[in-house]
Protein backbone atom coordinates (compact mmCIF):
# COMPACT_ATOMS: atom_id res chain seq x y z
CA UNK A 1 0.00 0.00 0.00
CA UNK A 2 1.37 3.40 -0.96
CA UNK A 3 1.45 6.21 1.54
CA UNK A 4 -1.22 8.83 1.23
CA UNK A 5 -0.07 12.16 -0.15
CA UNK A 6 -1.22 15.28 1.68
CA UNK A 7 -1.64 18.85 0.61
CA UNK A 8 -0.56 21.27 3.35
CA UNK A 9 -2.60 24.40 3.87
CA UNK A 10 -1.36 26.96 6.37
CA UNK A 11 -4.03 27.56 9.00
CA UNK A 12 -1.97 29.81 11.21
CA UNK A 13 1.48 31.36 10.98
CA UNK A 14 3.56 34.06 12.61
CA UNK A 15 2.35 37.52 11.52
CA UNK A 16 4.76 39.49 9.32
CA UNK A 17 4.37 42.64 11.44
CA UNK A 18 6.50 40.94 14.10
CA UNK A 19 10.25 41.11 13.59
CA UNK A 20 12.16 37.79 13.49
CA UNK A 21 13.59 38.28 16.97
CA UNK A 22 13.09 36.61 20.31
CA UNK A 23 11.15 38.76 22.74
CA UNK A 24 12.55 39.72 26.13
CA UNK A 25 9.42 38.54 27.95
CA UNK A 26 9.48 35.67 30.42
CA UNK A 27 8.18 32.29 29.21
CA UNK A 28 4.38 32.22 29.24
CA UNK A 29 3.91 35.98 29.60
CA UNK A 30 0.84 37.15 27.71
CA UNK A 31 2.58 40.33 26.59
CA UNK A 32 3.67 38.15 23.68
CA UNK A 33 0.06 37.22 22.92
CA UNK A 34 -0.94 40.90 22.93
CA UNK A 35 1.96 41.71 20.58
CA UNK A 36 0.92 38.93 18.24
CA UNK A 37 -2.72 40.07 18.17
CA UNK A 38 -1.74 43.65 17.32
CA UNK A 39 0.61 42.35 14.60
CA UNK A 40 -2.17 40.17 13.18
CA UNK A 41 -4.54 43.14 13.06
CA UNK A 42 -1.88 45.29 11.36
CA UNK A 43 -1.34 42.52 8.79
CA UNK A 44 -5.04 42.01 8.17
CA UNK A 45 -5.69 45.72 7.69
CA UNK A 46 -2.59 46.08 5.51
CA UNK A 47 -1.38 49.12 7.46
CA UNK A 48 2.18 48.05 8.29
CA UNK A 49 3.71 51.01 6.39
CA UNK A 50 1.31 53.53 7.93
CA UNK A 51 1.44 52.52 11.59
CA UNK A 52 3.42 54.29 14.29
CA UNK A 53 3.58 52.66 17.71
CA UNK A 54 4.50 54.35 20.96
CA UNK A 55 6.36 52.12 23.41
CA UNK A 56 6.02 52.52 27.18
CA UNK A 57 8.40 52.05 30.08
CA UNK A 58 7.96 48.68 31.77
CA UNK A 59 8.33 45.13 30.52
CA UNK A 60 7.27 46.28 27.04
CA UNK A 61 10.00 48.94 26.89
CA UNK A 62 11.62 47.10 24.00
CA UNK A 63 8.34 46.76 22.05
CA UNK A 64 9.95 48.76 19.22
CA UNK A 65 12.27 45.84 18.61
CA UNK A 66 9.47 43.32 18.26
CA UNK A 67 7.14 45.11 15.84
CA UNK A 68 8.14 45.63 12.23
CA UNK A 69 6.47 49.06 12.15
CA UNK A 70 7.71 52.56 12.97
CA UNK A 71 8.04 53.02 16.70
CA UNK A 72 9.00 55.69 19.18
CA UNK A 73 9.87 55.28 22.84
CA UNK A 74 8.03 57.60 25.23
CA UNK A 75 9.08 58.83 28.65
CA UNK A 76 7.46 56.87 31.47
CA UNK A 77 3.68 57.26 31.25
CA UNK A 78 3.82 59.88 28.51
CA UNK A 79 2.90 57.64 25.58
CA UNK A 80 -0.60 59.18 25.08
CA UNK A 81 0.93 62.69 24.98
CA UNK A 82 3.50 61.57 22.43
CA UNK A 83 0.85 59.76 20.40
CA UNK A 84 -1.25 62.94 20.45
CA UNK A 85 1.58 64.92 18.87
CA UNK A 86 2.29 62.27 16.25
CA UNK A 87 -1.37 61.83 15.31
CA UNK A 88 -1.99 65.58 15.07
CA UNK A 89 1.03 66.16 12.85
CA UNK A 90 0.52 62.99 10.76
CA UNK A 91 -3.25 62.44 10.79
CA UNK A 92 -3.15 59.83 8.03
CA UNK A 93 -1.05 57.42 10.13
CA UNK A 94 -2.34 54.82 12.56
CA UNK A 95 -0.95 55.70 15.96
CA UNK A 96 -1.21 53.31 18.87
CA UNK A 97 0.27 53.23 22.35
CA UNK A 98 1.10 50.02 24.15
CA UNK A 99 1.18 50.53 27.91
CA UNK A 100 1.27 48.47 31.06
CA UNK A 101 -0.37 49.21 34.38
CA UNK A 102 2.66 50.93 35.91
CA UNK A 103 2.96 53.17 32.89
CA UNK A 104 -0.70 53.92 32.24
CA UNK A 105 -2.45 53.73 35.61
CA UNK A 106 0.35 54.93 37.84
CA UNK A 107 2.75 57.55 36.52
CA UNK A 108 0.83 58.14 33.30
CA UNK A 109 -2.63 58.64 34.81
CA UNK A 110 -2.72 62.34 33.87
CA UNK A 111 -1.69 61.78 30.25
CA UNK A 112 -4.16 58.98 29.56
CA UNK A 113 -7.04 60.80 31.25
CA UNK A 114 -6.46 64.02 29.35
CA UNK A 115 -5.87 62.28 26.03
CA UNK A 116 -9.22 60.56 26.59
CA UNK A 117 -10.90 63.82 27.59
CA UNK A 118 -9.61 65.49 24.43
CA UNK A 119 -10.91 62.55 22.41
CA UNK A 120 -7.60 62.14 20.60
CA UNK A 121 -7.93 59.88 17.59
CA UNK A 122 -5.49 57.26 18.87
CA UNK A 123 -5.66 53.61 19.91
CA UNK A 124 -4.47 52.61 23.38
CA UNK A 125 -3.64 49.01 24.22
CA UNK A 126 -3.48 48.65 28.00
CA UNK A 127 -1.96 45.56 29.60
CA UNK A 128 -3.18 44.92 33.14
CA UNK A 129 -1.25 42.21 34.99
CA UNK A 130 -1.89 43.42 38.56
CA UNK A 131 1.73 44.18 39.45
CA UNK A 132 4.90 45.97 38.32
CA UNK A 133 6.50 43.20 36.29
CA UNK A 134 9.79 44.67 35.17
CA UNK A 135 11.00 45.92 38.53
CA UNK A 136 10.30 42.65 40.33
CA UNK A 137 6.61 42.35 41.08
CA UNK A 138 5.82 45.27 43.35
CA UNK A 139 2.30 46.41 44.18
CA UNK A 140 0.69 48.41 41.36
CA UNK A 141 -2.50 50.50 41.42
CA UNK A 142 -4.14 47.48 39.80
CA UNK A 143 -3.00 44.94 42.41
CA UNK A 144 -5.97 43.04 43.83
CA UNK A 145 -7.02 43.46 47.48
CA UNK A 146 -5.15 40.85 49.50
CA UNK A 147 -2.73 40.04 46.66
CA UNK A 148 0.81 39.35 47.82
CA UNK A 149 3.56 41.24 46.01
CA UNK A 150 7.14 42.07 46.93
CA UNK A 151 6.02 45.40 48.39
CA UNK A 152 2.84 44.04 49.99
CA UNK A 153 4.19 40.77 51.45
CA UNK A 154 1.13 40.19 53.61
CA UNK A 155 -1.30 41.04 50.83
CA UNK A 156 -2.61 44.42 49.66
CA UNK A 157 -4.27 46.12 52.60
CA UNK A 158 -6.98 48.40 51.23
CA UNK A 159 -7.01 50.45 54.45
CA UNK A 160 -3.39 51.35 53.79
CA UNK A 161 -2.94 51.16 50.03
CA UNK A 162 -6.43 51.76 48.68
CA UNK A 163 -8.44 49.87 46.12
CA UNK A 164 -7.46 48.75 42.62
CA UNK A 165 -8.21 51.22 39.86
CA UNK A 166 -10.60 49.91 37.25
CA UNK A 167 -9.28 51.72 34.24
CA UNK A 168 -11.81 50.71 31.60
CA UNK A 169 -14.71 51.93 33.76
CA UNK A 170 -12.87 55.14 34.61
CA UNK A 171 -11.94 56.01 31.01
CA UNK A 172 -15.42 55.04 29.78
CA UNK A 173 -16.92 57.67 32.09
CA UNK A 174 -15.06 60.40 30.19
CA UNK A 175 -17.18 62.09 27.55
CA UNK A 176 -14.47 62.29 24.90
CA UNK A 177 -14.00 58.55 24.43
CA UNK A 178 -15.50 56.41 21.66
CA UNK A 179 -14.58 52.80 22.30
CA UNK A 180 -13.53 51.41 25.69
CA UNK A 181 -13.60 47.68 26.36
CA UNK A 182 -11.96 45.14 28.63
CA UNK A 183 -10.87 41.73 27.39
CA UNK A 184 -8.77 38.93 28.83
CA UNK A 185 -5.95 36.77 27.46
CA UNK A 186 -6.46 33.70 29.67
CA UNK A 187 -7.69 31.22 27.07
CA UNK A 188 -8.02 30.79 23.32
CA UNK A 189 -11.63 31.95 23.20
CA UNK A 190 -10.92 35.15 25.08
CA UNK A 191 -7.80 35.76 23.01
CA UNK A 192 -9.92 35.62 19.84
CA UNK A 193 -12.34 38.13 21.37
CA UNK A 194 -9.44 40.36 22.36
CA UNK A 195 -8.24 40.35 18.78
CA UNK A 196 -11.68 41.45 17.56
CA UNK A 197 -11.61 44.31 20.05
CA UNK A 198 -8.15 45.41 18.91
CA UNK A 199 -9.34 45.30 15.31
CA UNK A 200 -12.35 47.44 16.19
CA UNK A 201 -10.12 49.90 18.05
CA UNK A 202 -7.98 50.34 14.92
CA UNK A 203 -11.08 50.63 12.72
CA UNK A 204 -12.35 53.39 15.03
CA UNK A 205 -9.12 55.28 14.42
CA UNK A 206 -9.28 54.61 10.66
CA UNK A 207 -12.70 56.26 10.50
CA UNK A 208 -11.60 59.17 12.68
CA UNK A 209 -14.13 58.36 15.39
CA UNK A 210 -11.89 59.24 18.31
CA UNK A 211 -10.29 57.69 21.34
CA UNK A 212 -10.26 53.91 21.66
CA UNK A 213 -8.82 51.87 24.51
CA UNK A 214 -8.63 48.10 24.90
CA UNK A 215 -7.73 46.88 28.38
CA UNK A 216 -6.25 43.38 28.29
CA UNK A 217 -6.05 41.31 31.46
CA UNK A 218 -2.69 39.64 31.32
CA UNK A 219 -0.62 37.13 33.28
CA UNK A 220 2.73 37.54 35.01
CA UNK A 221 3.81 33.96 35.80
CA UNK A 222 7.26 34.97 37.09
CA UNK A 223 6.11 37.50 39.67
CA UNK A 224 2.96 35.63 40.59
CA UNK A 225 5.24 32.60 41.22
CA UNK A 226 3.05 30.30 39.14
CA UNK A 227 3.58 28.12 36.09
CA UNK A 228 2.17 29.69 32.90
CA UNK A 229 -0.93 27.39 32.79
CA UNK A 230 -1.58 28.02 36.52
CA UNK A 231 -1.21 31.76 35.96
CA UNK A 232 -3.96 31.57 33.33
CA UNK A 233 -6.24 29.93 35.92
CA UNK A 234 -5.26 32.44 38.60
CA UNK A 235 -6.24 35.27 36.26
CA UNK A 236 -9.58 33.61 35.54
CA UNK A 237 -10.39 32.96 39.19
CA UNK A 238 -9.04 36.12 40.84
CA UNK A 239 -8.86 38.94 38.32
CA UNK A 240 -12.13 38.47 36.44
CA UNK A 241 -14.31 39.19 39.53
CA UNK A 242 -12.44 42.47 40.18
CA UNK A 243 -12.09 43.40 36.51
CA UNK A 244 -15.29 42.24 34.78
CA UNK A 245 -14.94 41.82 31.03
CA UNK A 246 -17.22 43.81 28.80
CA UNK A 247 -17.86 46.76 26.56
CA UNK A 248 -17.77 49.83 28.79
CA UNK A 249 -18.37 52.38 26.11
CA UNK A 250 -19.25 52.05 22.47
CA UNK A 251 -20.21 55.45 21.12
CA UNK A 252 -23.26 55.64 18.86
CA UNK A 253 -20.99 56.74 16.01
CA UNK A 254 -18.99 53.52 16.38
CA UNK A 255 -22.16 51.43 16.49
CA UNK A 256 -23.62 53.10 13.41
CA UNK A 257 -20.33 52.66 11.51
CA UNK A 258 -20.98 48.93 11.76
CA UNK A 259 -17.52 47.92 12.98
CA UNK B 1 -7.22 7.63 11.46
CA UNK B 2 -5.62 9.75 8.75
CA UNK B 3 -3.78 12.87 9.81
CA UNK B 4 -5.84 16.03 9.69
CA UNK B 5 -3.23 18.51 10.65
CA UNK B 6 0.21 19.13 11.98
CA UNK B 7 2.10 21.84 13.80
CA UNK B 8 5.66 23.01 13.36
CA UNK B 9 7.26 24.79 16.30
CA UNK B 10 10.08 27.20 15.54
CA UNK B 11 12.73 26.37 18.14
CA UNK B 12 14.26 29.83 17.81
CA UNK B 13 11.23 31.50 19.40
CA UNK B 14 9.96 28.78 21.77
CA UNK B 15 10.54 29.39 25.49
CA UNK B 16 9.01 26.11 26.70
CA UNK B 17 6.26 27.83 28.69
CA UNK B 18 4.05 24.80 28.10
CA UNK B 19 0.85 26.72 27.39
CA UNK B 20 0.39 24.88 24.07
CA UNK B 21 0.84 21.54 25.88
CA UNK B 22 -1.81 22.50 28.43
CA UNK B 23 -4.47 23.55 25.90
CA UNK B 24 -4.06 20.91 23.17
CA UNK B 25 -7.43 19.07 23.00
CA UNK B 26 -5.83 15.92 21.58
CA UNK B 27 -2.69 15.97 23.75
CA UNK B 28 -0.21 15.63 20.90
CA UNK B 29 2.26 18.31 22.04
CA UNK B 30 5.08 17.81 24.52
CA UNK B 31 8.20 19.65 25.58
CA UNK B 32 10.99 17.76 23.81
CA UNK B 33 12.58 15.72 26.61
CA UNK B 34 16.03 15.30 25.07
CA UNK B 35 16.48 18.37 22.93
CA UNK B 36 17.45 21.95 23.78
CA UNK B 37 17.21 25.14 21.78
CA UNK B 38 19.86 27.88 21.72
CA UNK B 39 18.43 29.46 24.86
CA UNK B 40 18.55 26.20 26.80
CA UNK B 41 14.82 25.51 26.77
CA UNK B 42 13.25 22.19 25.86
CA UNK B 43 11.14 23.38 22.91
CA UNK B 44 7.59 22.19 22.30
CA UNK B 45 7.04 19.64 19.57
CA UNK B 46 4.27 17.50 18.14
CA UNK B 47 5.21 13.98 19.20
CA UNK B 48 2.38 11.91 17.74
CA UNK B 49 -0.36 12.00 15.09
CA UNK B 50 -3.78 13.23 16.05
CA UNK B 51 -3.48 17.00 15.44
CA UNK B 52 -6.81 18.36 14.24
CA UNK B 53 -5.43 21.73 13.09
CA UNK B 54 -7.63 23.63 15.56
CA UNK B 55 -4.82 26.19 16.11
CA UNK B 56 -5.64 26.55 19.80
CA UNK B 57 -1.93 26.09 20.60
CA UNK B 58 -0.97 28.83 18.16
CA UNK B 59 -3.65 31.09 19.65
CA UNK B 60 -2.21 30.89 23.17
CA UNK B 61 1.48 30.87 22.12
CA UNK B 62 3.04 34.09 23.47
CA UNK B 63 6.01 33.83 21.14
CA UNK B 64 4.20 33.16 17.86
CA UNK B 65 6.42 30.12 17.41
CA UNK B 66 3.79 27.75 16.04
CA UNK B 67 2.74 27.27 12.42
CA UNK B 68 -0.38 25.16 11.95
CA UNK B 69 -1.08 23.20 8.76
CA UNK B 70 -4.25 21.47 7.67
CA UNK B 71 -3.58 18.28 5.74
CA UNK B 72 -5.92 17.24 2.95
CA UNK B 73 -5.34 13.93 1.13
CA UNK B 74 -4.44 14.30 -2.52
CA UNK B 75 -5.96 11.74 -4.87
CA UNK B 76 -3.19 9.56 -6.23
CA UNK B 77 -2.27 9.98 -9.88
CA UNK B 78 -3.60 7.20 -12.11
CA UNK B 79 -0.72 5.02 -13.27
JSON list of N, CA and C in Angstrom, two decimals, chain A residues 3 13 16 45 69 72 75 85 89 103 130 140 142 148 157 173 177 179-180 190 235 255:
[
{"chain": "A", "resi": 3, "resn": "UNK", "atom": "N", "xyz": [1.81, 5.21, 0.53]},
{"chain": "A", "resi": 3, "resn": "UNK", "atom": "CA", "xyz": [1.45, 6.21, 1.54]},
{"chain": "A", "resi": 3, "resn": "UNK", "atom": "C", "xyz": [0.59, 7.30, 0.92]},
{"chain": "A", "resi": 13, "resn": "UNK", "atom": "N", "xyz": [0.02, 31.15, 10.96]},
{"chain": "A", "resi": 13, "resn": "UNK", "atom": "CA", "xyz": [1.48, 31.36, 10.98]},
{"chain": "A", "resi": 13, "resn": "UNK", "atom": "C", "xyz": [1.80, 32.69, 11.64]},
{"chain": "A", "resi": 16, "resn": "UNK", "atom": "N", "xyz": [3.56, 38.84, 9.86]},
{"chain": "A", "resi": 16, "resn": "UNK", "atom": "CA", "xyz": [4.76, 39.49, 9.32]},
{"chain": "A", "resi": 16, "resn": "UNK", "atom": "C", "xyz": [5.07, 40.81, 10.01]},
{"chain": "A", "resi": 45, "resn": "UNK", "atom": "N", "xyz": [-5.24, 44.43, 8.22]},
{"chain": "A", "resi": 45, "resn": "UNK", "atom": "CA", "xyz": [-5.69, 45.72, 7.69]},
{"chain": "A", "resi": 45, "resn": "UNK", "atom": "C", "xyz": [-4.73, 46.26, 6.64]},
{"chain": "A", "resi": 69, "resn": "UNK", "atom": "N", "xyz": [7.11, 47.80, 12.56]},
{"chain": "A", "resi": 69, "resn": "UNK", "atom": "CA", "xyz": [6.47, 49.06, 12.15]},
{"chain": "A", "resi": 69, "resn": "UNK", "atom": "C", "xyz": [7.28, 50.18, 12.80]},
{"chain": "A", "resi": 72, "resn": "UNK", "atom": "N", "xyz": [8.26, 54.74, 18.36]},
{"chain": "A", "resi": 72, "resn": "UNK", "atom": "CA", "xyz": [9.00, 55.69, 19.18]},
{"chain": "A", "resi": 72, "resn": "UNK", "atom": "C", "xyz": [8.89, 55.24, 20.63]},
{"chain": "A", "resi": 75, "resn": "UNK", "atom": "N", "xyz": [8.70, 58.77, 27.25]},
{"chain": "A", "resi": 75, "resn": "UNK", "atom": "CA", "xyz": [9.08, 58.83, 28.65]},
{"chain": "A", "resi": 75, "resn": "UNK", "atom": "C", "xyz": [8.01, 58.10, 29.46]},
{"chain": "A", "resi": 85, "resn": "UNK", "atom": "N", "xyz": [0.77, 64.09, 19.75]},
{"chain": "A", "resi": 85, "resn": "UNK", "atom": "CA", "xyz": [1.58, 64.92, 18.87]},
{"chain": "A", "resi": 85, "resn": "UNK", "atom": "C", "xyz": [1.78, 64.27, 17.51]},
{"chain": "A", "resi": 89, "resn": "UNK", "atom": "N", "xyz": [0.17, 65.70, 13.94]},
{"chain": "A", "resi": 89, "resn": "UNK", "atom": "CA", "xyz": [1.03, 66.16, 12.85]},
{"chain": "A", "resi": 89, "resn": "UNK", "atom": "C", "xyz": [0.98, 65.21, 11.64]},
{"chain": "A", "resi": 103, "resn": "UNK", "atom": "N", "xyz": [2.81, 52.03, 33.80]},
{"chain": "A", "resi": 103, "resn": "UNK", "atom": "CA", "xyz": [2.96, 53.17, 32.89]},
{"chain": "A", "resi": 103, "resn": "UNK", "atom": "C", "xyz": [1.66, 53.95, 32.78]},
{"chain": "A", "resi": 130, "resn": "UNK", "atom": "N", "xyz": [-1.72, 43.34, 37.10]},
{"chain": "A", "resi": 130, "resn": "UNK", "atom": "CA", "xyz": [-1.89, 43.42, 38.56]},
{"chain": "A", "resi": 130, "resn": "UNK", "atom": "C", "xyz": [-0.60, 43.54, 39.35]},
{"chain": "A", "resi": 140, "resn": "UNK", "atom": "N", "xyz": [1.07, 47.39, 42.34]},
{"chain": "A", "resi": 140, "resn": "UNK", "atom": "CA", "xyz": [0.69, 48.41, 41.36]},
{"chain": "A", "resi": 140, "resn": "UNK", "atom": "C", "xyz": [-0.68, 48.95, 41.75]},
{"chain": "A", "resi": 142, "resn": "UNK", "atom": "N", "xyz": [-3.19, 48.50, 40.23]},
{"chain": "A", "resi": 142, "resn": "UNK", "atom": "CA", "xyz": [-4.14, 47.48, 39.80]},
{"chain": "A", "resi": 142, "resn": "UNK", "atom": "C", "xyz": [-4.05, 46.19, 40.61]},
{"chain": "A", "resi": 148, "resn": "UNK", "atom": "N", "xyz": [-0.55, 39.22, 47.32]},
{"chain": "A", "resi": 148, "resn": "UNK", "atom": "CA", "xyz": [0.81, 39.35, 47.82]},
{"chain": "A", "resi": 148, "resn": "UNK", "atom": "C", "xyz": [1.74, 39.78, 46.69]},
{"chain": "A", "resi": 157, "resn": "UNK", "atom": "N", "xyz": [-3.34, 45.68, 51.56]},
{"chain": "A", "resi": 157, "resn": "UNK", "atom": "CA", "xyz": [-4.27, 46.12, 52.60]},
{"chain": "A", "resi": 157, "resn": "UNK", "atom": "C", "xyz": [-4.98, 47.37, 52.08]},
{"chain": "A", "resi": 173, "resn": "UNK", "atom": "N", "xyz": [-16.07, 56.62, 31.54]},
{"chain": "A", "resi": 173, "resn": "UNK", "atom": "CA", "xyz": [-16.92, 57.67, 32.09]},
{"chain": "A", "resi": 173, "resn": "UNK", "atom": "C", "xyz": [-16.56, 59.05, 31.53]},
{"chain": "A", "resi": 177, "resn": "UNK", "atom": "N", "xyz": [-14.43, 59.84, 24.95]},
{"chain": "A", "resi": 177, "resn": "UNK", "atom": "CA", "xyz": [-14.00, 58.55, 24.43]},
{"chain": "A", "resi": 177, "resn": "UNK", "atom": "C", "xyz": [-15.06, 57.91, 23.52]},
{"chain": "A", "resi": 179, "resn": "UNK", "atom": "N", "xyz": [-14.54, 54.27, 22.23]},
{"chain": "A", "resi": 179, "resn": "UNK", "atom": "CA", "xyz": [-14.58, 52.80, 22.30]},
{"chain": "A", "resi": 179, "resn": "UNK", "atom": "C", "xyz": [-13.69, 52.36, 23.45]},
{"chain": "A", "resi": 180, "resn": "UNK", "atom": "N", "xyz": [-14.30, 51.86, 24.52]},
{"chain": "A", "resi": 180, "resn": "UNK", "atom": "CA", "xyz": [-13.53, 51.41, 25.69]},
{"chain": "A", "resi": 180, "resn": "UNK", "atom": "C", "xyz": [-14.05, 50.04, 26.10]},
{"chain": "A", "resi": 190, "resn": "UNK", "atom": "N", "xyz": [-11.04, 33.75, 24.70]},
{"chain": "A", "resi": 190, "resn": "UNK", "atom": "CA", "xyz": [-10.92, 35.15, 25.08]},
{"chain": "A", "resi": 190, "resn": "UNK", "atom": "C", "xyz": [-9.87, 35.87, 24.25]},
{"chain": "A", "resi": 235, "resn": "UNK", "atom": "N", "xyz": [-5.60, 34.09, 36.86]},
{"chain": "A", "resi": 235, "resn": "UNK", "atom": "CA", "xyz": [-6.24, 35.27, 36.26]},
{"chain": "A", "resi": 235, "resn": "UNK", "atom": "C", "xyz": [-7.76, 35.08, 36.20]},
{"chain": "A", "resi": 255, "resn": "UNK", "atom": "N", "xyz": [-21.11, 52.42, 16.77]},
{"chain": "A", "resi": 255, "resn": "UNK", "atom": "CA", "xyz": [-22.16, 51.43, 16.49]},
{"chain": "A", "resi": 255, "resn": "UNK", "atom": "C", "xyz": [-22.70, 51.62, 15.08]}
]
